[in-house]
Coordinates of C-alpha atoms in Angstrom, one line a residue:
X1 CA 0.0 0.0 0.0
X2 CA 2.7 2.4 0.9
X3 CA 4.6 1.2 -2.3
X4 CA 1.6 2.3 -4.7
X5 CA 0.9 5.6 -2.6
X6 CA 4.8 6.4 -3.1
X7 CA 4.5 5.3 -6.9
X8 CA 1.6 7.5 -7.7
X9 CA 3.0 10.5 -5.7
X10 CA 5.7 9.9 -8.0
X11 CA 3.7 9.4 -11.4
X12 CA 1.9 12.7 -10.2
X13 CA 4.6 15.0 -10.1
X14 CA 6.2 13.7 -13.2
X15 CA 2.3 14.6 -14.8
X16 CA 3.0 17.7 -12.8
X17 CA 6.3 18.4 -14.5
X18 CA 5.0 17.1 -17.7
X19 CA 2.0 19.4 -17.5
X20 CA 3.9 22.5 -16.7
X21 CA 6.6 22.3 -19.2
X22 CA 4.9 21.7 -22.2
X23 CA 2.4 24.9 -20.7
X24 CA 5.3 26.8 -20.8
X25 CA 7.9 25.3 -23.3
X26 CA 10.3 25.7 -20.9
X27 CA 11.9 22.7 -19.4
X28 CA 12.7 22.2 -15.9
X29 CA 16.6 23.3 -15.5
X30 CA 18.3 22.5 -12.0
X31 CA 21.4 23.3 -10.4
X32 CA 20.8 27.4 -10.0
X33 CA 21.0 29.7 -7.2
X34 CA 18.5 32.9 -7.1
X35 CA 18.7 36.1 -5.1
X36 CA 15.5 38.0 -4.7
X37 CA 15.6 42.3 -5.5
X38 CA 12.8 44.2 -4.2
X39 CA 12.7 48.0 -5.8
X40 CA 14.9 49.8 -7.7
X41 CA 17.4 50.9 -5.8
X42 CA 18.6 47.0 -5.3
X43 CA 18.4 46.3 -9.0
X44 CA 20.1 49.3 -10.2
X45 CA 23.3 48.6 -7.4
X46 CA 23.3 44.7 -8.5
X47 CA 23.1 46.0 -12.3
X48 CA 25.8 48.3 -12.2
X49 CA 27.8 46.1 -10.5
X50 CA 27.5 43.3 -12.8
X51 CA 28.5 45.6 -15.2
X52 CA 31.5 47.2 -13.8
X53 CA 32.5 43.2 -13.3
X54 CA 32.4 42.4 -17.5
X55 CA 35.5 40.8 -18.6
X56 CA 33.9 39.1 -21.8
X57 CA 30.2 40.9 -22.7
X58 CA 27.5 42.5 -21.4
X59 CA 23.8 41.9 -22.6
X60 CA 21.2 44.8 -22.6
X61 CA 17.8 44.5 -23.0
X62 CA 15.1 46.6 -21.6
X63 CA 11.5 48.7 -22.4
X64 CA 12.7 52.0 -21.0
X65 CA 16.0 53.5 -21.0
X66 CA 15.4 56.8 -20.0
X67 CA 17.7 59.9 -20.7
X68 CA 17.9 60.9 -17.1
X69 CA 20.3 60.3 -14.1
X70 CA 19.9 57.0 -14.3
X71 CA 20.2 56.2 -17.7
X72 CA 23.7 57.8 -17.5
X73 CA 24.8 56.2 -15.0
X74 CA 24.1 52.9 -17.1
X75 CA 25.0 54.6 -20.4
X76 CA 28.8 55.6 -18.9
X77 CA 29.0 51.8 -17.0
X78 CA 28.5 50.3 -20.8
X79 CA 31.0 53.1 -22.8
X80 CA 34.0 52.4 -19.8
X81 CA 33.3 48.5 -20.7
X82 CA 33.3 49.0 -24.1
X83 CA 36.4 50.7 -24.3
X84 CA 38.3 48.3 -22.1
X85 CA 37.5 45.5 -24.8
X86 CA 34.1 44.3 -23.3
X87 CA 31.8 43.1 -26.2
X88 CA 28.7 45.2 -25.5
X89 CA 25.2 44.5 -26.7
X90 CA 21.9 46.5 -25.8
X91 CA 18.3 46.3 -26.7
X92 CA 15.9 48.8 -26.3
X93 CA 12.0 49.0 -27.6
X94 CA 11.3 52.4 -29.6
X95 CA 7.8 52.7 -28.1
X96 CA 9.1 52.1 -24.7
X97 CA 12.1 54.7 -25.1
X98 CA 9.5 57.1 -27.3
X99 CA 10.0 60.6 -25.2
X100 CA 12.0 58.9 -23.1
X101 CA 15.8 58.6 -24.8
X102 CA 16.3 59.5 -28.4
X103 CA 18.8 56.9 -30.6
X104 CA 21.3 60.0 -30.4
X105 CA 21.3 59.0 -26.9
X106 CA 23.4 55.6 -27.4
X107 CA 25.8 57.8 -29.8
X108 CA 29.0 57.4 -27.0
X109 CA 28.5 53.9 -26.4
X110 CA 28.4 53.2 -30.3
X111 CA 31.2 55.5 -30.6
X112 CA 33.1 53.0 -27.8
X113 CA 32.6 49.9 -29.9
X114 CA 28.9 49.0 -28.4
X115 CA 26.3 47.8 -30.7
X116 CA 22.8 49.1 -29.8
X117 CA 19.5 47.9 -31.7
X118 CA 16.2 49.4 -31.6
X119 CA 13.2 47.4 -31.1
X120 CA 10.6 47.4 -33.8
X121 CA 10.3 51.1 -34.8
X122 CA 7.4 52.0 -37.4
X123 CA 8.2 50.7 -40.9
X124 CA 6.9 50.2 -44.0
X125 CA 5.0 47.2 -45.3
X126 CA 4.0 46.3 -41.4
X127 CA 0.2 48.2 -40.7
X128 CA -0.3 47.0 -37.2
X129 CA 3.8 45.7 -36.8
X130 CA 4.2 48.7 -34.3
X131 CA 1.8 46.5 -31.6
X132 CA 4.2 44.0 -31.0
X133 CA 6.4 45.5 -28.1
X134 CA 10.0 43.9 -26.6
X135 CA 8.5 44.6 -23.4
X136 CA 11.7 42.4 -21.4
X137 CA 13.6 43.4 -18.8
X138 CA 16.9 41.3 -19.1
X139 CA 20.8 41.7 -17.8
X140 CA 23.4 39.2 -18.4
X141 CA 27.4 39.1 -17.7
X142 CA 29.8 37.1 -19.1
X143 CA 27.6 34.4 -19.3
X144 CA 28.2 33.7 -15.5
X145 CA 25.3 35.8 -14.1
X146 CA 21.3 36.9 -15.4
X147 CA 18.9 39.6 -14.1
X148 CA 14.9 39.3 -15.5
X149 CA 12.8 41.8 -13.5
X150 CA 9.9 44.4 -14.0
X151 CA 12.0 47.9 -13.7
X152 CA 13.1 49.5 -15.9
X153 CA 16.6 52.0 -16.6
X154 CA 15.1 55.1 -15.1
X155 CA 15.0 57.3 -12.0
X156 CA 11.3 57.4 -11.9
X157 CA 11.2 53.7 -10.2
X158 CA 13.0 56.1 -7.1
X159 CA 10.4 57.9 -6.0
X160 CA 11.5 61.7 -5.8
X161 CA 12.2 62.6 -1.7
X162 CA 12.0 66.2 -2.5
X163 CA 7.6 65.8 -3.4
X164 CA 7.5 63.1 -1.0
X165 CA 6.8 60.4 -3.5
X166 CA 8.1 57.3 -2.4
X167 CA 9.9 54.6 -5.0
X168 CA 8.0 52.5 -7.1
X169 CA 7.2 48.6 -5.6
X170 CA 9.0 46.3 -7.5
X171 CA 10.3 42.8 -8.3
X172 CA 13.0 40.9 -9.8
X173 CA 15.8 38.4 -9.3
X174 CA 19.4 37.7 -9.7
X175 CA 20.5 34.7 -11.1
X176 CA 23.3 32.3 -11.6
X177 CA 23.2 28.8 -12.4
X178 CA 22.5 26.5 -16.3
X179 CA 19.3 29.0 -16.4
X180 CA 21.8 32.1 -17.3
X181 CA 22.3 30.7 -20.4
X182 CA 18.8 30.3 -21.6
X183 CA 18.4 34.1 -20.5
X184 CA 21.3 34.4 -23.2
X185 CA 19.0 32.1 -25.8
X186 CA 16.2 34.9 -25.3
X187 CA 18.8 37.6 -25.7
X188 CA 20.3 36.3 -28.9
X189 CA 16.6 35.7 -30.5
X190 CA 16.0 39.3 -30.0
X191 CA 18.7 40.4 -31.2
X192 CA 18.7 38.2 -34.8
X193 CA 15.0 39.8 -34.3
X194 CA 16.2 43.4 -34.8
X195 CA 18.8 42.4 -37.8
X196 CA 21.6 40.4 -38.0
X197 CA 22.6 37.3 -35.6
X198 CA 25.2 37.7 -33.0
X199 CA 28.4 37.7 -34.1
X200 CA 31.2 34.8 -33.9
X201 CA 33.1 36.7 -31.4
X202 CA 35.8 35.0 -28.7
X203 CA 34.4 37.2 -26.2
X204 CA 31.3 35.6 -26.1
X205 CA 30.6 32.7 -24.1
X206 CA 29.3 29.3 -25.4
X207 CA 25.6 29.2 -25.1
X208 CA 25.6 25.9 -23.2
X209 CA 24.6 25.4 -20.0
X210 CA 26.9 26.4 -16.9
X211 CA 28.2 24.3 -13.7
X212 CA 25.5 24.4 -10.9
X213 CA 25.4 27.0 -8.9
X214 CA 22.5 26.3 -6.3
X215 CA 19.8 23.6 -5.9
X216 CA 17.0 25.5 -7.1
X217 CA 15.0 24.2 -10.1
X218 CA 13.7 26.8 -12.4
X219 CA 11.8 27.5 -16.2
X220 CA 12.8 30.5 -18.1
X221 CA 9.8 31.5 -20.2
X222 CA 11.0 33.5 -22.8
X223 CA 8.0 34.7 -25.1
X224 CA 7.7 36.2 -28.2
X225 CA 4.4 37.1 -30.0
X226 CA 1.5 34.5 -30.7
X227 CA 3.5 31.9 -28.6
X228 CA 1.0 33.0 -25.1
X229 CA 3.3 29.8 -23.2
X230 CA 3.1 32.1 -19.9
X231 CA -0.4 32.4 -20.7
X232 CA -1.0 28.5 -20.9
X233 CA 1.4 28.4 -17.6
X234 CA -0.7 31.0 -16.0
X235 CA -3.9 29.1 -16.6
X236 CA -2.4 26.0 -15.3
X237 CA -1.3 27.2 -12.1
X238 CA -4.7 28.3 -11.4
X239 CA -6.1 24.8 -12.1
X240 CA -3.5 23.1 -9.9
X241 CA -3.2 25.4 -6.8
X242 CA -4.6 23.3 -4.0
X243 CA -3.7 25.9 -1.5
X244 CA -2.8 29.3 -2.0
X245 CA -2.1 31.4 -5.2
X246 CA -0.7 35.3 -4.5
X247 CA -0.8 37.2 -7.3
X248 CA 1.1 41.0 -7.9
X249 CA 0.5 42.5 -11.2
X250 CA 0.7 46.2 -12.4
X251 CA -1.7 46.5 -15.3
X252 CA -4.4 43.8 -14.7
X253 CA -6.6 43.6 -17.4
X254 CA -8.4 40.0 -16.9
X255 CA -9.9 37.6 -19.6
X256 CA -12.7 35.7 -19.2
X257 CA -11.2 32.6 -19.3
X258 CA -8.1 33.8 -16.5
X259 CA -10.6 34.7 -14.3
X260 CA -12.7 31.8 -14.7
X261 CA -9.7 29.7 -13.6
X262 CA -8.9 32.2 -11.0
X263 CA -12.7 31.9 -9.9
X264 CA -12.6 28.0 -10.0
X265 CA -9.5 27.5 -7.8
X266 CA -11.5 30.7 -5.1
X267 CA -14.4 28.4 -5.2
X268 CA -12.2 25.3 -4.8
X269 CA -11.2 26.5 -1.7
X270 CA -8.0 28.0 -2.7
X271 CA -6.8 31.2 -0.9
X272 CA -6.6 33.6 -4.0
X273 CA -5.7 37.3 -3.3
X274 CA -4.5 39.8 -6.4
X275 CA -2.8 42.9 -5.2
X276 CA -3.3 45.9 -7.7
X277 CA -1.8 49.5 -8.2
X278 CA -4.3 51.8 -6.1
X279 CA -3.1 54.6 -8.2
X280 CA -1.9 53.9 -11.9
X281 CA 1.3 56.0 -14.3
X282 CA -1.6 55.1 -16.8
X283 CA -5.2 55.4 -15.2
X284 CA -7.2 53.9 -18.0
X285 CA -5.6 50.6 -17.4
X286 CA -6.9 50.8 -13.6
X287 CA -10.0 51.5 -14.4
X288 CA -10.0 48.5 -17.0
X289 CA -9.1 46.7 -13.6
X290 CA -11.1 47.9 -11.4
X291 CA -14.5 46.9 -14.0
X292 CA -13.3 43.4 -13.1
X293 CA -13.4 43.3 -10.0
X294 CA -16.6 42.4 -8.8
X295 CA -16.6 38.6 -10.5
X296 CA -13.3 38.5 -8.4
X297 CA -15.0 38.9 -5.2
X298 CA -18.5 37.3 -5.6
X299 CA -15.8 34.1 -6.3
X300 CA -14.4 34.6 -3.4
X301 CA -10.8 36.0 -4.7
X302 CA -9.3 38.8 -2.1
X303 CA -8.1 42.0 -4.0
X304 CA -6.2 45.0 -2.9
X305 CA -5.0 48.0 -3.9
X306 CA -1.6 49.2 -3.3
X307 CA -1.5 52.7 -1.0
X308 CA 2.0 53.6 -2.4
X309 CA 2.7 55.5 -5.5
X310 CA 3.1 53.1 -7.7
X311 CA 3.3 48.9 -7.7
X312 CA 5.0 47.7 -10.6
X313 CA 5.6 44.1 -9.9
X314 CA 4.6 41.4 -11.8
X315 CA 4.7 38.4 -9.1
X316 CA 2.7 35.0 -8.4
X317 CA 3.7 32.4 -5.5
X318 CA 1.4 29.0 -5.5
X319 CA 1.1 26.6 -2.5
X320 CA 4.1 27.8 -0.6
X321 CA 6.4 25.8 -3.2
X322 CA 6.2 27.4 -6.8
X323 CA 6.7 31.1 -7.9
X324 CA 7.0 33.7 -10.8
X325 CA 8.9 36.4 -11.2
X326 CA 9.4 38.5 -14.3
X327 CA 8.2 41.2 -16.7
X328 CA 4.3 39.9 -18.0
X329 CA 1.5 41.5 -17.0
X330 CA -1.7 39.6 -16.6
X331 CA -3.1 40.9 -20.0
X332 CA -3.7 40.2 -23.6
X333 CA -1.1 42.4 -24.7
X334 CA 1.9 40.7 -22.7
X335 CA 0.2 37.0 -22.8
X336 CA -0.4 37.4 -26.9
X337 CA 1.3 40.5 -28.1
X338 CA 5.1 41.2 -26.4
X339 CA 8.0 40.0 -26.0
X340 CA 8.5 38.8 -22.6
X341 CA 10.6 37.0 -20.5
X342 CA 9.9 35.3 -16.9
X343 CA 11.4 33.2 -14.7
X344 CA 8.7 30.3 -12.2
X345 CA 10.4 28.9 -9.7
X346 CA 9.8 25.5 -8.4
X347 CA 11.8 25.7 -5.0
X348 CA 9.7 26.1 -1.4
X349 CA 12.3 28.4 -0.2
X350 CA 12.2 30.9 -2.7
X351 CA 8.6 30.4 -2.3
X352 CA 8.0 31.4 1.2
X353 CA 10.2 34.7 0.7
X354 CA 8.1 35.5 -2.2
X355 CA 5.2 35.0 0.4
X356 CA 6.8 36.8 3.1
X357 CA 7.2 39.8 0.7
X358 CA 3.8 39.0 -0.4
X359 CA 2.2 39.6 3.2
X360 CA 4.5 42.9 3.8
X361 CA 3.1 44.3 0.8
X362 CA -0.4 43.6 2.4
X363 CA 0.2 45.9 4.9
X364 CA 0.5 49.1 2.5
X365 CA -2.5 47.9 0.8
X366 CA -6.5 48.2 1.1
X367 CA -8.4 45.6 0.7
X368 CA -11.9 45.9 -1.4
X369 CA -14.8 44.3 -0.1
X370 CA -18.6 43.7 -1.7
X371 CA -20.5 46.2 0.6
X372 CA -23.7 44.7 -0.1
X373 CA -26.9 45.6 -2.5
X374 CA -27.9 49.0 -3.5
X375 CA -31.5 49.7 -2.5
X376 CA -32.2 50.7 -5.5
X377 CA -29.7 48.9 -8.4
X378 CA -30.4 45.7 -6.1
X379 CA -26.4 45.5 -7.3
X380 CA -23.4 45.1 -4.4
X381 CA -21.3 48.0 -4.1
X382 CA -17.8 47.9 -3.6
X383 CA -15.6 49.6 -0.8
X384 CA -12.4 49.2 0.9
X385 CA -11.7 47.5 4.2
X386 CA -10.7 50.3 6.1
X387 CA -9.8 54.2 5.2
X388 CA -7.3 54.6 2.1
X389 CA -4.2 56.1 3.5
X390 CA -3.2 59.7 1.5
X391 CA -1.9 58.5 -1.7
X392 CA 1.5 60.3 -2.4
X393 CA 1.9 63.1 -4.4
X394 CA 3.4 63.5 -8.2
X395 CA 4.0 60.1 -8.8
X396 CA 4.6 60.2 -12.0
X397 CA 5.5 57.7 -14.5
X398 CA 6.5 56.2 -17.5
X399 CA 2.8 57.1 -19.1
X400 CA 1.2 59.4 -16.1
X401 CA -1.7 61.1 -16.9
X402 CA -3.6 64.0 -14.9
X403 CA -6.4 61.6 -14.4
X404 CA -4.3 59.2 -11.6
X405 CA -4.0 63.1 -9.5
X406 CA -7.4 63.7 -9.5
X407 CA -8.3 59.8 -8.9
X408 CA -5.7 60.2 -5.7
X409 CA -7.8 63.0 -4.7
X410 CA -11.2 61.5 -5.0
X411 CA -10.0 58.4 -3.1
X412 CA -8.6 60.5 -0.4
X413 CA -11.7 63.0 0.3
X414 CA -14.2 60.0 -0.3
X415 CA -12.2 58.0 2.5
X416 CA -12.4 61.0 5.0
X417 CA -16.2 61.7 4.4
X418 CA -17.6 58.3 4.3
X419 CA -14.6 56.6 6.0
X420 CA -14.4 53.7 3.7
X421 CA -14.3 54.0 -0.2
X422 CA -17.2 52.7 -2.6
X423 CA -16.8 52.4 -5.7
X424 CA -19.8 52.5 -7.6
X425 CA -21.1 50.9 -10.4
X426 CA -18.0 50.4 -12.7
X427 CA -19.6 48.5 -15.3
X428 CA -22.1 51.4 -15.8
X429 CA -19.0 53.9 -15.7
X430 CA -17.6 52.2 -18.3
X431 CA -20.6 52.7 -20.4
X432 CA -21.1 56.2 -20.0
X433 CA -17.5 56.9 -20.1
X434 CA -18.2 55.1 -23.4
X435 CA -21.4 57.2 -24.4
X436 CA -19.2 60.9 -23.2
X437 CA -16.5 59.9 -25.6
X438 CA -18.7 59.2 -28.3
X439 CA -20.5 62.1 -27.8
X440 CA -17.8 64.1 -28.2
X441 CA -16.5 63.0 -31.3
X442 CA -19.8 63.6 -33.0
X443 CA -19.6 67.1 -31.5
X444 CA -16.1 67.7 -33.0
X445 CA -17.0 66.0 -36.4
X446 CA -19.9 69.0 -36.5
X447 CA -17.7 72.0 -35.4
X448 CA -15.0 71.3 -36.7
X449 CA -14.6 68.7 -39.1
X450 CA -11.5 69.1 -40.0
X451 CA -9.8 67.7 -36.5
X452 CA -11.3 64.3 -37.8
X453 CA -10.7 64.2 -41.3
X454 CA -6.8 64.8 -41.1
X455 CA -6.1 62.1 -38.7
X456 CA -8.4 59.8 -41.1
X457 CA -6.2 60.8 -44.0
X458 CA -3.1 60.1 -42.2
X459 CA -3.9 56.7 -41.7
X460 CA -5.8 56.0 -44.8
X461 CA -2.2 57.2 -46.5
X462 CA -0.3 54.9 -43.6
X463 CA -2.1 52.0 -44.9
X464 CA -2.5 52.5 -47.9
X465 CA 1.7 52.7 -48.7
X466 CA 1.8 50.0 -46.5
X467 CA -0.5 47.7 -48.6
X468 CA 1.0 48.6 -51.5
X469 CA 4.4 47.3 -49.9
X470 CA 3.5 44.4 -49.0
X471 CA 1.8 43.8 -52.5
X472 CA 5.7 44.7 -54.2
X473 CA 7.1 42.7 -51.7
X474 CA 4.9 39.8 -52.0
X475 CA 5.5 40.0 -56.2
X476 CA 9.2 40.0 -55.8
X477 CA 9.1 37.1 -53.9
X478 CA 7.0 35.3 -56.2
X479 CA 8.7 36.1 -59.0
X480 CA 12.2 35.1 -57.3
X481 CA 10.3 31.7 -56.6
X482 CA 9.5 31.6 -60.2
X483 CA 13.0 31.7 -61.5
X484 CA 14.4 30.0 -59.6
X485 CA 12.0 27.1 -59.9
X486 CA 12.6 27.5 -63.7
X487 CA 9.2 28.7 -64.5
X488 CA 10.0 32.0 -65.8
X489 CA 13.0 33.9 -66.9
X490 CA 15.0 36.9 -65.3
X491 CA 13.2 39.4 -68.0
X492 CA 9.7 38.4 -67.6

């Protein structure tokens, strides 16, 4: 009896293993060690040390690379390495870096002997090409140590002490370990993304795996857009939570079929909780958020709302034993659309300081409750646990808007009158948030017709030349297919 109970223990965590890779595709890889970095400040020290260390190369790849103090700093790390013979290799995304760094900005470290690629700018022959976003947050050295994390190169993840706005909440890790060199793989795919493939260069290390490091097991799920493998891992992580399942995430945007899992696993009996930014660098996204939150809590799942000025972690920890760490959002656009890159961590002691930091975040957050049944909707309102805490001021961000100021404010007075905060309906919001908009357009299309038409010209033209680029592109190809199946001649 004890024989067979030990056999199918067995046979269910190889289904377990089974299951998860081919979710991912990302096998299990052993042998590593892992450091945990919570906020900037850690990351950027860690970073610029790494880099300071390079003997051989340095990769680069991030969504933000600001021009600021910051970027600098990591800007003059990368020329004094290039110069002293380091082979030096960055990444950035043009949408991420748009009025943030210009391509001027990298102009020393190209000067140095760097090579510096931009990810995906607007082209030619690609209408909607501009979606797809290298959204990854990725450091490696010498091949001997890997950094994946949400922040990204700027001084707005520190807060500024002079407004009183405290630094942005979030997570990465520090790796070392056979994993590094599948961070590598995901480095060199972008890069033969962007033009042409790495070099053969001494400096660079073999892409194979390195001695072990640690005992921790790990996956590093490097996605690229239309694979959706950390979707398919998400998904089954909500199915086979038995216990708990933590989730951090800075731009929430749930499908149905996420929070159906997530729902299933509350109703299961599992302890699900989702901590939120309270106050967004771009509000339309928390509002997208917040319209989803009531399925959430009629399942069951706890949610909260961060009280500091900005969370920006992208975190999960399952059943005390499993975790996630890395740069996707829980959202279509990260699960389908970016490039992304995430490590989940199959070790209990990584786990329970994931869940350590898990419950310290708790305690800077609100929780939101159903209040119970309008008397007049016969709908639940939502409120928070207890009074919201001032939100700090001028938090900025890497897309702030007015709105998250004046949402701050509303929070804040509403908590002090009422002394707890209800939201109302937010499905009904949305609608006539929807109707307002719509109403305005029609009003500018009236008065002043002209504001519409030019911006429907521009992209008529926009699609247009690219149609007619991918037609020319599409006949060259054919015709080079033709000749050189023998089926028509160079002058035809």
């Amino acid at each position: 009896m004890n024989v067979r109970h030990r056999t199918t223990g067995f046979s269910n965590r190889l289904f377990a293993e089974q299951a998860l890779s081919r979710s991912a595709g990302a096998p299990l890889i052993g042998g590593n060690a892992v450091e945990l970095l919570i906020d900037a400040r850690a990351h950027f020290d860690a970073w610029l040390a790494a880099i300071a260390s390079a003997r051989r190369h340095v990769f680069l790849e991030n969504y933000i690379v600001r021009d600021d103090a910051i970027g600098h700093a990591f800007l003059d790390a990368l020329v004094e390495r290039a110069k002293a013979g380091v082979f030096v290799a960055v990444i950035a995304d043009w949408a991420g870096c748009l009025g943030q760094s210009r391509s001027s900005f990298w102009n020393p470290l190209r000067h140095a002997g760097g090579q510096v690629r931009i990810y995906n700018p607007p082209k030619f022959g690609s209408s909607f090409g501009w979606v797809s976003r290298d959204h990854r947050k990725v450091l490696v050295v010498d091949g001997d140590v890997g950094f994946l994390s949400g922040v990204c190169v700027s001084e707005k993840w520190l807060g500024d002490p002079r407004r009183d706005v405290p630094p942005w909440r979030d997570t990465g890790v520090m790796l070392r370990g056979p994993a590094v060199a599948e961070i590598e793989h995901a480095f060199t795919d972008s890069w033969r993304e962007t033009g042409d493939p790495i070099p053969e260069d001494e400096r660079l290390s073999p892409l194979v795996s390195l001695a072990d490091a640690g005992d921790v097991s790990l996956r590093v799920i490097a996605t690229h857009p239309s694979t959706a493998g950390m979707y398919r891992l998400d998904q089954m992580v909500a199915a086979m939570a038995t216990q708990t399942l933590w989730l951090t995430d800075a731009y929430f945007v749930g499908v149905a079929p996420y929070v159906q899992a997530l729902s299933a696993a509350a109703r299961d009996g599992v302890d699900v909780r989702l901590l939120v930014p309270g106050s967004s660098d771009i509000p339309v996204v928390a509002s997208m958020s917040r319209s989803g939150y009531r399925p959430l809590l009629k399942a069951g799942i706890r949610v909260f709302e961060w009280n500091g000025s900005m969370l920006h972690a992208k975190t999960a920890v399952a059943d005390g034993r499993w975790a996630r760490v890395g740069s996707s959002n829980l959202n279509i656009a990260s699960w389908l659309s970016n490039r992304e890159i995430d490590v989940a961590i199959e070790d209990a002691g990584f786990a329970s300081q994931l869940a350590a930091q898990y419950e310290k975040d708790l305690e800077n957050a609100t929780e939101i409750l159903l209040r119970g049944r309008h008397p007049r909707s016969g709908k639940e309102h939502l409120r928070s646990r207890s009074p919201r805490p001032p939100r700090p001021r001028n938090a900025g961000g890497s897309s702030g808007r007015a709105a998250a100021g004046a949402l701050r404010i509303a929070n804040t007075v509403g908590a002090a009158i009422t002394q707890h905060r209800v939201l109302g309906e937010t499905e009904t919001g949305s609608i006539l948030a929807g109707a307002a908009t719509a109403l305005g357009l029609t009003l500018v299309a009236i008065l002043w017709p002209a504001v519409i038409a030019w911006p429907l010209a521009f992209f008529g033209a926009w699609f247009t030349v690219n149609l007619a680029v991918n037609w020319w592109t599409l006949r060259k190809q054919r015709r080079h297919r033709a000749v050189d199946s023998g089926e028509a001649s160079p002058s035809e």
